[in-house]
Coordinates of C-alpha atoms and ligand atoms in Angstrom, one line a residue:
M268 CA 73.1 -19.4 3.9
A269 CA 71.9 -21.0 7.0
Q270 CA 69.7 -24.0 6.5
P271 CA 66.5 -23.6 8.5
D272 CA 65.6 -26.6 10.7
E273 CA 62.2 -26.8 9.0
P274 CA 61.5 -26.7 5.3
V275 CA 60.4 -23.2 4.2
K276 CA 57.0 -23.1 2.7
T277 CA 56.9 -20.3 0.2
P278 CA 53.5 -18.7 -0.4
G279 CA 51.5 -21.0 -2.7
A280 CA 54.1 -23.8 -2.6
S281 CA 51.4 -26.0 -1.2
L282 CA 47.8 -25.3 -2.2
D283 CA 45.6 -24.4 0.7
F284 CA 41.8 -24.9 0.2
I285 CA 41.3 -21.3 -1.0
R286 CA 44.1 -21.5 -3.5
Q287 CA 42.6 -24.8 -4.6
I288 CA 39.2 -23.2 -5.3
V289 CA 40.9 -20.4 -7.2
E290 CA 42.9 -22.9 -9.2
D291 CA 39.8 -24.8 -10.0
D292 CA 37.9 -21.7 -11.1
L293 CA 40.6 -20.9 -13.5
A294 CA 40.8 -24.5 -14.8
T295 CA 37.1 -24.7 -15.4
G296 CA 37.0 -21.3 -17.0
R297 CA 34.6 -19.9 -14.5
H298 CA 37.1 -17.0 -14.1
T299 CA 39.8 -15.9 -16.5
H300 CA 41.0 -13.1 -14.2
I301 CA 41.2 -13.3 -10.4
A302 CA 40.2 -10.2 -8.4
T303 CA 40.6 -10.0 -4.6
R304 CA 40.6 -7.2 -2.1
F305 CA 41.8 -6.4 1.3
P306 CA 39.0 -4.5 3.1
P307 CA 40.1 -3.0 6.4
E308 CA 37.9 -0.7 8.4
P309 CA 40.0 2.4 9.2
N310 CA 39.2 2.3 12.9
G311 CA 42.6 1.2 14.1
Y312 CA 46.1 0.1 13.1
L313 CA 46.6 -3.2 11.3
H314 CA 47.8 -6.2 13.3
I315 CA 49.5 -9.4 12.6
G316 CA 46.1 -11.1 11.9
H317 CA 45.5 -8.6 9.2
A318 CA 48.9 -9.5 7.8
K319 CA 47.6 -13.0 7.3
S320 CA 44.7 -11.7 5.3
I321 CA 46.9 -9.3 3.3
C322 CA 49.4 -12.1 2.4
L323 CA 46.4 -14.2 1.3
N324 CA 44.6 -11.7 -0.8
F325 CA 47.6 -10.0 -2.4
G326 CA 49.5 -13.3 -2.6
I327 CA 46.8 -15.0 -4.6
A328 CA 46.5 -12.0 -7.0
L329 CA 50.3 -12.1 -7.5
E330 CA 50.4 -15.8 -8.1
K331 CA 47.6 -15.7 -10.6
G332 CA 48.4 -12.5 -12.4
G333 CA 45.2 -11.1 -11.0
T334 CA 44.4 -7.9 -9.2
C335 CA 44.0 -7.0 -5.5
N336 CA 42.3 -3.8 -4.3
L337 CA 42.9 -2.0 -1.1
R338 CA 39.4 -1.1 0.0
L339 CA 38.9 1.0 3.1
D340 CA 35.6 -0.1 4.5
D341 CA 34.6 3.3 5.9
T342 CA 30.9 2.9 6.6
N343 CA 31.0 4.0 10.3
P344 CA 31.8 7.7 10.5
T345 CA 32.1 7.9 14.2
K346 CA 35.0 5.5 14.7
E347 CA 37.1 6.2 11.6
D348 CA 39.9 8.5 11.0
V349 CA 42.4 9.5 8.3
E350 CA 45.2 8.7 10.7
Y351 CA 44.2 5.1 10.4
V352 CA 43.9 5.2 6.6
D353 CA 47.4 6.5 6.3
A354 CA 48.7 3.9 8.7
I355 CA 47.0 1.1 6.9
K356 CA 48.5 2.2 3.6
E357 CA 51.9 2.5 5.1
D358 CA 51.7 -1.0 6.6
V359 CA 50.4 -2.8 3.5
A360 CA 53.2 -1.1 1.4
W361 CA 55.8 -2.0 4.0
L362 CA 54.7 -5.6 3.9
G363 CA 55.8 -5.4 0.2
F364 CA 52.4 -5.3 -1.6
T365 CA 51.1 -2.9 -4.2
W366 CA 47.4 -2.5 -4.6
D367 CA 45.8 -2.2 -8.0
A368 CA 43.4 0.4 -6.8
E369 CA 42.9 2.4 -3.6
L370 CA 39.1 2.4 -3.0
Y371 CA 36.7 3.4 -0.3
A372 CA 33.3 2.1 0.5
S373 CA 32.3 5.7 0.8
D374 CA 33.1 6.1 -2.9
Y375 CA 30.0 4.0 -3.5
F376 CA 27.6 5.8 -1.1
S377 CA 25.5 7.2 -4.1
K378 CA 25.4 3.8 -5.8
L379 CA 24.5 2.0 -2.5
Y380 CA 21.7 4.5 -2.0
E381 CA 20.4 3.7 -5.5
F382 CA 20.6 0.0 -4.8
A383 CA 18.5 0.6 -1.7
V384 CA 15.9 2.5 -3.7
T385 CA 15.8 -0.5 -6.1
L386 CA 15.2 -2.9 -3.2
I387 CA 12.4 -0.8 -1.8
T388 CA 10.8 -0.5 -5.2
R389 CA 10.9 -4.3 -5.6
G390 CA 9.4 -4.9 -2.2
L391 CA 12.7 -6.3 -0.9
A392 CA 13.3 -3.5 1.7
Y393 CA 11.2 -1.2 3.9
V394 CA 11.6 1.6 6.3
D395 CA 10.9 0.5 9.9
S396 CA 10.0 3.2 12.4
L397 CA 10.3 1.1 15.6
T398 CA 12.9 2.0 18.1
A399 CA 16.1 -0.1 18.3
D400 CA 14.8 -1.7 21.5
E401 CA 11.5 -2.6 19.9
I402 CA 13.3 -4.1 16.9
R403 CA 15.5 -6.2 19.2
A404 CA 12.5 -7.4 21.1
L405 CA 10.9 -8.7 17.9
R406 CA 14.0 -10.3 16.6
G407 CA 13.6 -13.6 18.5
T408 CA 16.4 -15.8 19.6
L409 CA 18.4 -18.7 18.4
T410 CA 15.6 -21.0 19.5
E411 CA 12.6 -18.7 18.9
P412 CA 11.6 -17.2 15.6
G413 CA 11.3 -13.4 15.3
K414 CA 8.0 -11.5 14.7
N415 CA 7.2 -9.1 11.9
S416 CA 7.4 -5.4 12.5
P417 CA 4.1 -3.6 12.1
Y418 CA 5.8 -1.5 9.5
R419 CA 6.9 -4.5 7.4
D420 CA 4.0 -4.2 5.0
R421 CA 3.9 -0.4 4.7
P422 CA 3.4 0.6 1.1
V423 CA 6.4 0.9 -1.2
E424 CA 5.7 4.6 -1.9
E425 CA 5.7 5.3 1.8
S426 CA 9.0 3.6 2.4
L427 CA 10.5 5.4 -0.6
D428 CA 9.3 8.7 0.7
L429 CA 10.6 8.1 4.2
F430 CA 13.9 6.8 2.9
R431 CA 14.4 9.9 0.8
R432 CA 13.6 12.1 3.8
M433 CA 16.0 10.1 6.0
R434 CA 18.7 11.0 3.5
D435 CA 17.6 14.6 3.4
G436 CA 18.1 14.9 7.2
E437 CA 14.5 15.3 8.3
F438 CA 14.7 12.8 11.2
P439 CA 16.9 12.5 14.2
D440 CA 19.2 9.5 14.8
G441 CA 17.4 6.2 15.6
T442 CA 13.9 7.2 14.4
H443 CA 13.9 5.0 11.3
V444 CA 16.0 2.3 9.7
L445 CA 15.9 0.7 6.4
R446 CA 15.6 -3.1 6.6
A447 CA 15.8 -5.9 4.1
R448 CA 12.5 -7.8 3.8
I449 CA 13.7 -11.4 4.0
D450 CA 12.3 -13.7 6.7
M451 CA 11.7 -13.1 10.4
T452 CA 11.4 -16.8 11.0
S453 CA 14.8 -17.7 9.4
P454 CA 16.9 -19.9 11.7
N455 CA 19.8 -17.5 10.7
L456 CA 19.4 -14.3 12.7
N457 CA 21.2 -12.4 10.0
M458 CA 18.4 -13.1 7.7
R459 CA 15.7 -11.7 10.0
D460 CA 15.1 -8.5 8.1
P461 CA 18.6 -7.1 8.8
A462 CA 19.2 -3.3 8.9
L463 CA 20.7 -1.9 5.8
Y464 CA 20.8 1.8 6.6
R465 CA 20.7 3.9 9.7
I466 CA 20.4 7.6 10.4
R467 CA 23.6 9.1 11.8
H468 CA 24.1 12.8 11.9
A469 CA 27.8 12.6 11.9
S470 CA 30.6 14.0 9.7
H471 CA 32.5 11.4 7.7
H472 CA 36.3 11.7 7.3
R473 CA 35.9 11.6 3.5
T474 CA 32.3 12.6 2.6
G475 CA 32.0 15.3 5.3
D476 CA 28.4 16.2 5.9
A477 CA 27.1 15.0 2.5
W478 CA 25.3 12.1 4.2
C479 CA 23.4 11.6 7.4
I480 CA 22.4 8.0 6.6
Y481 CA 25.1 5.4 6.5
P482 CA 25.0 1.9 5.1
M483 CA 25.6 -1.1 7.4
Y484 CA 28.8 -3.1 6.9
D485 CA 26.8 -6.2 5.9
Y486 CA 25.1 -4.2 3.2
A487 CA 28.0 -2.2 1.9
H488 CA 30.5 -5.0 1.9
P489 CA 29.0 -7.5 -0.6
L490 CA 27.8 -4.7 -2.9
S491 CA 31.3 -3.1 -2.9
D492 CA 32.8 -6.4 -3.8
A493 CA 30.3 -6.9 -6.6
L494 CA 30.8 -3.3 -7.9
E495 CA 34.6 -4.0 -8.1
G496 CA 34.2 -7.3 -9.9
I497 CA 35.8 -9.2 -7.0
T498 CA 35.9 -12.9 -7.8
H499 CA 36.8 -14.3 -4.4
S500 CA 35.8 -12.4 -1.3
L501 CA 38.0 -13.9 1.4
C502 CA 37.1 -13.2 5.0
T503 CA 37.3 -14.7 8.5
L504 CA 35.1 -17.4 9.9
E505 CA 32.8 -15.1 11.9
F506 CA 31.3 -14.0 8.6
E507 CA 30.1 -17.5 7.7
D508 CA 26.6 -16.9 9.0
H509 CA 26.5 -13.6 7.1
R510 CA 27.1 -15.4 3.8
P511 CA 23.4 -16.0 3.1
L512 CA 22.8 -12.2 3.4
Y513 CA 25.9 -11.5 1.2
D514 CA 24.5 -13.8 -1.5
W515 CA 20.9 -12.5 -1.1
L516 CA 22.1 -9.0 -1.8
V517 CA 24.3 -9.7 -4.8
D518 CA 21.8 -12.1 -6.3
H519 CA 19.1 -9.5 -6.2
L520 CA 21.1 -6.6 -7.4
F521 CA 23.7 -8.1 -9.9
E522 CA 23.6 -10.2 -13.0
G523 CA 26.2 -12.7 -14.2
E524 CA 29.3 -13.9 -12.3
K525 CA 29.1 -12.8 -8.7
P526 CA 31.8 -12.7 -6.0
Q527 CA 32.1 -15.8 -3.9
Q528 CA 32.6 -15.3 -0.2
I529 CA 35.0 -17.9 1.3
E530 CA 35.8 -17.9 5.0
F531 CA 39.1 -19.0 6.6
A532 CA 40.2 -19.2 10.2
R533 CA 41.5 -16.0 11.7
L534 CA 45.0 -15.9 13.2
N535 CA 45.1 -16.1 17.0
L536 CA 48.4 -15.8 18.8
N537 CA 49.0 -16.7 22.4
Y538 CA 50.0 -14.1 25.0
T539 CA 48.4 -11.5 22.8
V540 CA 45.1 -9.8 22.2
M541 CA 44.2 -9.1 18.6
S542 CA 41.0 -7.2 18.3
K543 CA 41.4 -3.6 17.3
R544 CA 39.0 -2.5 20.1
K545 CA 41.2 -4.0 22.7
L546 CA 44.4 -2.7 21.1
L547 CA 42.8 0.8 21.1
Q548 CA 42.0 0.4 24.8
L549 CA 45.7 -0.4 25.5
V550 CA 46.7 2.7 23.7
Q551 CA 44.0 5.0 25.2
Q552 CA 44.7 3.8 28.7
R553 CA 48.4 4.2 28.2
H554 CA 49.3 0.6 29.0
V555 CA 51.6 0.9 26.0
A556 CA 53.3 3.9 24.4
G557 CA 51.2 3.9 21.2
W558 CA 49.9 1.8 18.4
D559 CA 53.5 1.2 17.3
D560 CA 54.8 0.3 20.8
P561 CA 57.2 -2.6 20.1
R562 CA 55.2 -4.9 22.4
M563 CA 52.0 -4.5 20.3
P564 CA 51.0 -7.2 17.8
T565 CA 50.4 -4.4 15.3
I566 CA 52.4 -4.3 12.1
S567 CA 53.8 -0.9 13.0
G568 CA 54.8 -2.3 16.4
L569 CA 56.5 -5.2 14.8
R570 CA 58.3 -2.9 12.4
R571 CA 59.5 -0.7 15.3
R572 CA 60.6 -3.8 17.1
G573 CA 62.8 -4.7 14.2
Y574 CA 60.8 -7.3 12.3
T575 CA 61.4 -7.4 8.6
P576 CA 58.5 -7.7 6.0
E577 CA 60.2 -10.9 4.9
A578 CA 59.9 -12.4 8.4
V579 CA 56.2 -11.5 8.6
R580 CA 55.5 -12.9 5.2
D581 CA 57.4 -16.0 6.0
F582 CA 55.4 -16.5 9.2
C583 CA 52.1 -16.1 7.3
A584 CA 53.2 -18.6 4.8
R585 CA 54.2 -21.1 7.5
I586 CA 51.0 -20.9 9.4
G587 CA 49.0 -21.5 6.2
I588 CA 45.3 -21.1 5.6
A589 CA 42.7 -23.4 7.1
K590 CA 39.1 -23.6 8.0
K591 CA 39.5 -24.5 11.6
E592 CA 40.3 -22.0 14.4
N593 CA 43.5 -22.5 16.3
V594 CA 46.0 -20.6 18.4
I595 CA 49.5 -20.1 17.0
D596 CA 52.4 -20.0 19.4
V597 CA 54.1 -16.6 19.3
A598 CA 57.4 -18.5 19.3
Q599 CA 56.6 -19.2 15.6
L600 CA 56.7 -15.6 14.8
E601 CA 60.0 -15.3 16.7
Y602 CA 61.3 -18.2 14.7
S603 CA 60.6 -16.5 11.4
V604 CA 62.3 -13.2 12.4
R605 CA 65.3 -15.0 13.8
E606 CA 65.8 -17.0 10.6
D607 CA 65.6 -13.9 8.5
L608 CA 67.8 -11.7 10.7
N609 CA 70.3 -14.5 11.0
R610 CA 70.9 -14.1 7.3
R611 CA 70.9 -10.3 7.0
A612 CA 71.9 -8.7 10.3
P613 CA 75.6 -7.7 10.7
R614 CA 77.2 -8.9 14.0
V615 CA 78.4 -6.4 16.4
M616 CA 79.5 -6.5 20.1
A617 CA 77.6 -4.7 22.8
V618 CA 77.6 -5.2 26.5
L619 CA 74.2 -4.8 28.2
T620 CA 75.3 -5.0 31.9
P621 CA 78.9 -4.0 31.9
L622 CA 81.5 -5.4 34.2
K623 CA 85.0 -3.7 34.0
V624 CA 88.0 -5.9 33.1
V625 CA 91.5 -4.6 33.5
I626 CA 94.2 -6.6 31.6
T627 CA 97.1 -6.0 34.0
N628 CA 99.9 -7.2 31.7
Y629 CA 98.6 -5.1 28.7
P630 CA 100.6 -1.9 28.4
E631 CA 98.9 1.2 29.6
G632 CA 97.9 3.6 26.8
Q633 CA 98.3 1.0 24.1
T634 CA 95.5 0.1 21.8
E635 CA 95.2 -2.2 18.8
A636 CA 92.7 -3.0 16.1
V637 CA 91.6 -6.6 15.9
D638 CA 89.7 -8.0 12.9
V639 CA 86.2 -9.1 13.6
I640 CA 84.0 -11.1 11.2
N641 CA 80.8 -9.2 10.3
N642 CA 78.5 -12.1 9.5
P643 CA 79.6 -15.7 9.6
E644 CA 76.5 -16.5 7.5
D645 CA 77.5 -14.2 4.8
P646 CA 81.3 -14.2 4.0
S647 CA 80.8 -11.3 1.5
A648 CA 80.0 -9.1 4.5
G649 CA 83.8 -9.1 5.3
T650 CA 85.5 -8.1 8.5
R651 CA 85.9 -4.8 10.4
K652 CA 88.4 -3.4 12.9
V653 CA 87.5 -3.2 16.6
T654 CA 89.7 -1.5 19.1
F655 CA 91.2 -3.6 21.9
S656 CA 92.8 -1.9 25.0
R657 CA 93.8 -2.5 28.6
E658 CA 90.4 -1.7 30.0
L659 CA 87.4 -3.5 28.7
Y660 CA 83.8 -4.3 29.5
I661 CA 82.3 -7.8 29.5
E662 CA 78.8 -8.9 30.4
R663 CA 78.3 -9.1 34.1
D664 CA 76.5 -12.4 33.5
D665 CA 79.6 -13.9 31.9
F666 CA 81.4 -14.0 35.2
R667 CA 80.6 -16.1 38.3
E668 CA 82.8 -16.0 41.4
D669 CA 81.6 -19.4 42.3
P670 CA 80.7 -21.0 39.0
P671 CA 78.0 -23.7 39.0
K672 CA 78.4 -26.9 37.1
K673 CA 78.3 -26.4 33.3
F674 CA 79.0 -22.7 33.6
F675 CA 82.0 -22.4 31.4
R676 CA 82.5 -18.7 31.2
L677 CA 84.9 -16.5 33.2
A678 CA 85.5 -17.4 36.8
P679 CA 88.5 -16.9 39.2
G680 CA 91.6 -18.6 37.8
R681 CA 89.8 -19.6 34.6
E682 CA 90.9 -18.8 31.0
V683 CA 88.4 -17.8 28.3
R684 CA 88.6 -16.4 24.8
L685 CA 87.6 -12.8 24.0
R686 CA 86.1 -12.9 20.6
C687 CA 88.6 -12.3 17.8
A688 CA 91.1 -11.0 20.4
Y689 CA 93.0 -12.9 23.1
F690 CA 92.7 -15.5 25.8
I691 CA 92.4 -13.9 29.2
T692 CA 92.6 -15.4 32.7
C693 CA 90.9 -14.0 35.7
Q694 CA 93.4 -13.3 38.5
E695 CA 91.6 -11.1 41.0
V696 CA 88.1 -10.0 41.8
V697 CA 87.7 -6.5 43.1
K698 CA 84.7 -5.6 45.3
D699 CA 83.4 -2.4 46.8
D700 CA 82.4 -2.0 50.5
S701 CA 79.0 -3.6 49.9
G702 CA 80.5 -6.7 48.4
T703 CA 79.5 -5.9 44.8
I704 CA 82.0 -6.9 42.2
V705 CA 83.3 -3.7 40.5
E706 CA 86.3 -5.0 38.5
L707 CA 88.1 -8.1 37.4
R708 CA 91.8 -8.0 37.1
C709 CA 92.9 -10.4 34.4
T710 CA 96.0 -11.3 32.4
Y711 CA 96.1 -12.0 28.7
D712 CA 98.3 -14.2 26.6
P713 CA 99.8 -12.2 23.7
A714 CA 100.4 -15.4 21.7
T715 CA 96.6 -15.9 21.4
R716 CA 96.0 -12.9 19.2
G717 CA 93.1 -13.6 16.9
G718 CA 91.6 -15.8 19.5
D719 CA 93.5 -19.1 19.2
A720 CA 96.4 -20.6 21.2
P721 CA 99.5 -21.7 19.1
D722 CA 100.0 -24.6 21.6
G723 CA 96.5 -25.9 20.9
R724 CA 95.3 -25.0 24.4
R725 CA 91.5 -24.9 24.6
V726 CA 89.0 -22.8 26.4
K727 CA 85.4 -23.6 26.8
A728 CA 83.9 -20.1 26.3
T729 CA 84.2 -17.2 23.9
M730 CA 82.9 -13.9 25.1
H731 CA 82.0 -10.6 23.6
W732 CA 83.6 -7.4 24.9
V733 CA 84.1 -3.7 24.2
S734 CA 87.0 -1.4 24.9
A735 CA 85.9 0.8 27.9
Q736 CA 87.5 3.9 26.6
H737 CA 86.2 3.5 23.0
A738 CA 82.7 2.1 23.7
L739 CA 79.5 4.0 22.8
P740 CA 77.0 4.4 25.7
V741 CA 73.6 3.3 24.5
E742 CA 70.1 2.6 25.9
V743 CA 68.6 -0.8 25.3
R744 CA 65.0 -1.7 25.6
L745 CA 64.2 -5.3 26.3
Y746 CA 60.8 -6.6 25.6
D747 CA 58.9 -9.5 26.9
R748 CA 55.4 -10.7 26.2
L749 CA 52.8 -8.0 26.8
F750 CA 50.6 -10.5 28.7
S751 CA 51.6 -13.0 31.3
V752 CA 48.9 -15.6 30.4
E753 CA 48.5 -17.5 27.2
N754 CA 44.9 -16.4 26.6
P755 CA 44.3 -12.9 28.2
E756 CA 40.9 -12.8 26.5
A757 CA 39.6 -15.7 28.6
A758 CA 39.5 -13.5 31.7
Q759 CA 38.3 -14.9 35.0
E760 CA 35.3 -13.4 36.7
G761 CA 35.7 -9.8 37.7
K762 CA 38.8 -9.4 35.5
T763 CA 39.4 -8.2 32.1
F764 CA 42.3 -8.7 29.7
V765 CA 44.2 -5.7 31.1
D766 CA 44.5 -7.4 34.4
Y767 CA 46.8 -9.9 32.8
L768 CA 49.3 -7.4 31.4
N769 CA 52.9 -8.5 32.1
P770 CA 54.4 -5.9 34.5
G771 CA 57.9 -6.9 33.2
S772 CA 57.1 -6.5 29.5
L773 CA 59.5 -3.6 29.1
E774 CA 63.0 -3.4 30.8
V775 CA 65.1 -0.3 30.0
L776 CA 68.8 -0.6 30.4
R777 CA 70.4 2.8 30.3
D778 CA 74.1 2.1 30.6
C779 CA 74.9 -0.4 28.0
Q780 CA 78.1 -0.1 26.0
A781 CA 78.3 -0.8 22.3
E782 CA 81.3 -0.9 19.9
A783 CA 82.2 2.5 18.6
G784 CA 81.3 1.7 15.0
L785 CA 77.6 1.9 15.8
S786 CA 77.7 5.6 16.4
D787 CA 76.3 6.4 12.9
A788 CA 73.5 3.7 12.8
L789 CA 70.2 5.1 11.7
P790 CA 66.7 4.3 13.1
G791 CA 65.5 1.0 11.6
A792 CA 69.1 -0.4 11.3
R793 CA 69.2 -4.0 12.5
F794 CA 72.1 -5.8 14.1
Q795 CA 72.9 -9.0 15.9
F796 CA 74.5 -8.1 19.3
E797 CA 76.7 -11.2 19.5
R798 CA 75.4 -13.8 21.9
L799 CA 72.5 -11.6 23.0
G800 CA 70.0 -11.3 20.2
Y801 CA 68.8 -9.1 17.4
F802 CA 68.4 -5.4 18.0
C803 CA 67.2 -2.5 16.0
V804 CA 67.7 1.2 16.3
D805 CA 64.6 2.9 17.7
P806 CA 63.3 6.2 16.2
D807 CA 63.6 7.7 19.7
S808 CA 67.4 7.8 19.1
R809 CA 69.2 11.1 19.0
P810 CA 72.7 11.7 17.7
G811 CA 75.0 10.5 20.5
A812 CA 72.2 8.9 22.3
L813 CA 71.2 5.7 20.5
V814 CA 68.3 3.6 21.6
F815 CA 68.1 -0.1 20.6
N816 CA 65.0 -2.3 20.8
R817 CA 65.6 -6.0 21.3
T818 CA 63.7 -7.6 18.4
V819 CA 64.2 -11.2 19.7
S820 CA 66.8 -13.0 21.7
L821 CA 69.1 -15.7 20.5
R822 CA 68.4 -19.1 21.9
D823 CA 70.5 -18.9 25.0
A824 CA 71.8 -22.3 26.0
W825 CA 73.0 -21.3 29.5
A826 CA 69.7 -19.5 30.4
K827 CA 67.9 -22.7 29.4
I828 CA 70.1 -24.9 31.7
E829 CA 69.7 -22.4 34.5
K830 CA 66.0 -22.4 34.2
Q831 CA 65.8 -26.1 34.3
Q832 CA 68.0 -26.2 37.4
S833 CA 65.9 -23.6 39.3
Ligands
ATP915 P1 39.4 -6.9 14.7 O1 38.5 -8.0 15.0 O2 40.9 -7.1 15.0 O3 38.9 -5.6 15.1 P2 38.3 -6.6 12.1 O4 37.9 -7.9 11.5 O5 37.3 -5.8 12.7 O6 39.5 -6.9 13.1 P3 38.8 -5.4 9.7 O7 39.4 -4.0 9.4 O8 37.3 -5.5 9.4 O9 39.1 -5.8 11.1 O10 39.6 -6.5 8.9 C1 40.0 -6.4 7.6 C2 40.2 -7.8 7.1 O11 41.2 -8.5 7.8 C3 39.0 -8.6 7.1 O12 38.8 -9.3 5.9 C4 39.2 -9.5 8.3 O13 38.5 -10.8 8.1 C5 40.7 -9.7 8.3 N1 41.2 -10.0 9.6 C6 40.9 -9.3 10.7 N2 41.5 -10.0 11.8 C7 42.1 -11.1 11.3 C8 42.8 -12.1 11.9 N3 43.1 -12.2 13.2 N4 43.3 -13.1 11.1 C9 43.1 -13.1 9.8 N5 42.4 -12.1 9.2 C10 41.9 -11.1 9.9
MG916 MG1 35.6 -6.0 10.9

């Protein structure tokens, strides 16, 4: 096994501040059973930020023998869809987690309605008949207090009657809302009589037309947590200011132990956007091929790109949980997948930009099978036979007619090793009329079979190759960052994040040549193409027409030198 350059933090190995709270609550006996939940809104596909929340919620439940629910927070009928529900379930399961219950906020619509009636009866909520604009105008600002609505003191009976008639569909959208009766002068805007229910004549993907009033997220969320007996309700920092409302609702409607909301910093990655709204825009405007486009930071995109669940979990464990916002370098995600694939991916040879090599002293028509090691990190993976012949392909980049300093690969008159095969020496460069190199004529030394010289002669480079006649033509898709700036969300005036899309984020190479043994690789199979990176078979593949996605490159020492020199 390769030793990573940094110590691996396994989930829970060091206690973050949330795990410390959980630990303390168990130690003091405040809780004997830990219950968490992951509460996505089914209005888009999950992204790597959600993976952080999933690893936290499911991770804590696993570590403490507790439970974690998957709760679809489906309170907004117009933006939600079963397609998203199915994708969310697939992604959570793929990450390796099993939910204790699959629940929907819409399962609680009747209970939430009853809670609202209770609040009205107790003078803690009222039906407001102002328009949305009028309500906004009375709301005040961060520096000015709000003003009471003229409907704030309407009699309980009248609110109860109106609320029932709202439910029964008597009123069009926007004519009434149910509001909590808290404090219009509160410094916290969320406490200035927030809306709890609105009228929306819209079909819901689960409840159909049973309801035409829908609870607000801020109302449904804490009460769903409390109904499920959630002990620790973990959410991102933007909900910090909503916590007083969260507590106000559960305190007024529940007895005994109540869920504790704890906020943590959301995951931000550079060169990426992460809000579902923006990801949806990328999909709808066809800047990408779909939610699972391998350039997307979605879990389905990472999966298609070739990421493993282990790599994503490792990344989430490494970045940890903190209270302060920060931006994580996408290179850290790449680090985690490289580490994981280094251990598990078999090595194969493939040439992305082929250059023909003819071994002039190798007999025409002869072939032989050389032994190639499958995975130097894993001796149990053994060796395989790869066919060598007179005509080969090497990487065009592995040859320079006029080699710069420190370029040790093939050049006129120079000898290099072909991996697990022979030493070859370049004797002649063949060009076409336009001056493009079309072929190298080389000689080989039969005494170097297996890749070493009996006389101890050294070469400075070992190169991958495939036999021209035996190679399998494949398509390879190379991905770069989707955005060309670190923070596409901080758009300059007159621009939006889509103006920062990287035009070179996808490069399709159609005449790559891979070793023949790959012909039966199935979608999802992952390999290391020696010296090039990790690649994964894309579902677009057809028999005889394989498509590979580059998951991540290897660290290429020469590319680095060249970049520094330029
Ligand atoms: P987005 O802002 O991307 O649209 P969201 O917060 O609206 O996401 P939800 O479906 O409401 O998406 O999120 C489900 C859970 O995932 C919430 O608990 C939320 O706090 C958490 N979450 C969302 N984005 C991140 C992130 N970038 N990092 C960590 N947790 C996140
Ligand atoms: Mg949300």
